[in-house]
Amino acid sequence: MTTFDAVDVIRHKRDGQALSPEEIAWVVSAYTAREVGDEQMAALAMAIFLRGMTRAEIVAWTQAMIDSGQTMSFADLSRPTSDKHSTGGVGDKITLPLAPLVAAFGVAVPQLSGRGLGHTGGTLDKLESIPGWRAEVSNARLMEILDDVGAVICAAGSGLAPADKLLYALRDITATVDSIPLIASSIMSKKIAEGTGALTLDVKVGSGAFMTDLDSARELARTMVDLGTDAGVRTSALLTDMSTPLGRTVGNALEVRESVEVLAGGGPADVVELTCVLAREMLTAAGRDGDDVEAALADGRAMDVWRAMIAAQGGDPDAPLPVATHTHDVLAEHDGVLTRLDALAVGVASWRLGAGRARKEDPVQAGAGIELHAVQGDRVTAGQRLFTLHTDTPERVERALSSLDGGYDVDPTAADGTGRRESVVLDRVTAADPAPA
Ligand code: URA
């Protein structure tokens, strides 16, 4: 591999030049080997954040991150594979009902997930609230469970795209996370290295997401769909609303409880809608068409897979979920309609209650979080409970309340239904769409 000087590479990007594939391959590999320092990579990440990257640079950067570690293959499985990735949101528990639902139709779902950082929850943190459940699974066991049960949600092994692990931690502390080239290459390097045959992306849009406006979310989706398609993965993306939380619970065990309600044929309409839309997208990408996913929720087929999936990783699907030791109700001050409930305010409040972590080594509280007794568009009366805050550490309640303060409006004059979200899905981006000019 050609060797470069890190300072030259940083200077090129700082001055707005496109980096060559050779420069990119070298800098990512040298950073993974710790020959390029964190301070140099931090400067380069900031230059990329400010200057952007061409499509060719993003392709080279993604490939360099894939090449920094191992790749997996599901080619020997008896079933086709289809995976989903969400860019992260508040109350986004969809992976929990979705993976068993898709597996109920004979399509394998290898869901290599992460823990939460900041105000968006992590899928593994949620599942770890189930007594006995373990996130760590060896590659051999992963294949066994996929063949027997059809769905696995587990921790991504440290061998997949190790450059991304280092870089993501660095971006997190240098205000360089919300850059489209860096997010797209981070997500897609892991998904391509994982070896799934098909991938459905759930790109969140709104206050609780990385992308707060539809145009940036569309650009992120287009970049990721192109990266996946070019790598031979059948990839499509849905853009979905994250201006207000999904469902009626935010927090680890609270979200597991709501996911089980969905698997039992109930649950909030928006969670059911998104689960079913994503399931159809994943099944179509795996070559199936016309499956009645709603029926598989109603008749218990998805629940059967859930129970087997949890048990395969040591969890007891019948064990009571942990509950927080302390609750605090927030009441409506007057009659009216809840016209706005901001996802970011709720996400930060839940995080402050202990559901999320500030540093990656911090523990999370399984029972902490927020129950929403009203959602946007609901009529409420003075004194009615709007939210219940759950925590094991009551001294955190005040800071959580200050995050919620200003994060919702009860309008005494608004008509019923004002602010109600009609559909979670805002748009769809597929490989067939023309590339932007
Ligand atoms: N999720 C990732 O895996 N990487 C990012 O950069 C952002 C979200």
Tab-separated table of C-alpha atoms in Angstrom, residues 22 65 144 204 279 297 355 362 393:
chain	number	residue	atom	x	y	z
A	22	GLU	CA	-5.051	5.473	-2.311
A	65	MET	CA	-13.517	0.578	6.568
A	144	GLU	CA	-27.063	-22.097	14.250
A	204	LYS	CA	-35.422	8.864	10.572
A	279	ALA	CA	-41.517	-6.267	7.224
A	297	LEU	CA	-48.881	-10.708	14.331
A	355	ALA	CA	-32.399	4.889	30.301
A	362	ASP	CA	-21.792	3.797	31.704
A	393	THR	CA	-32.655	7.551	40.991
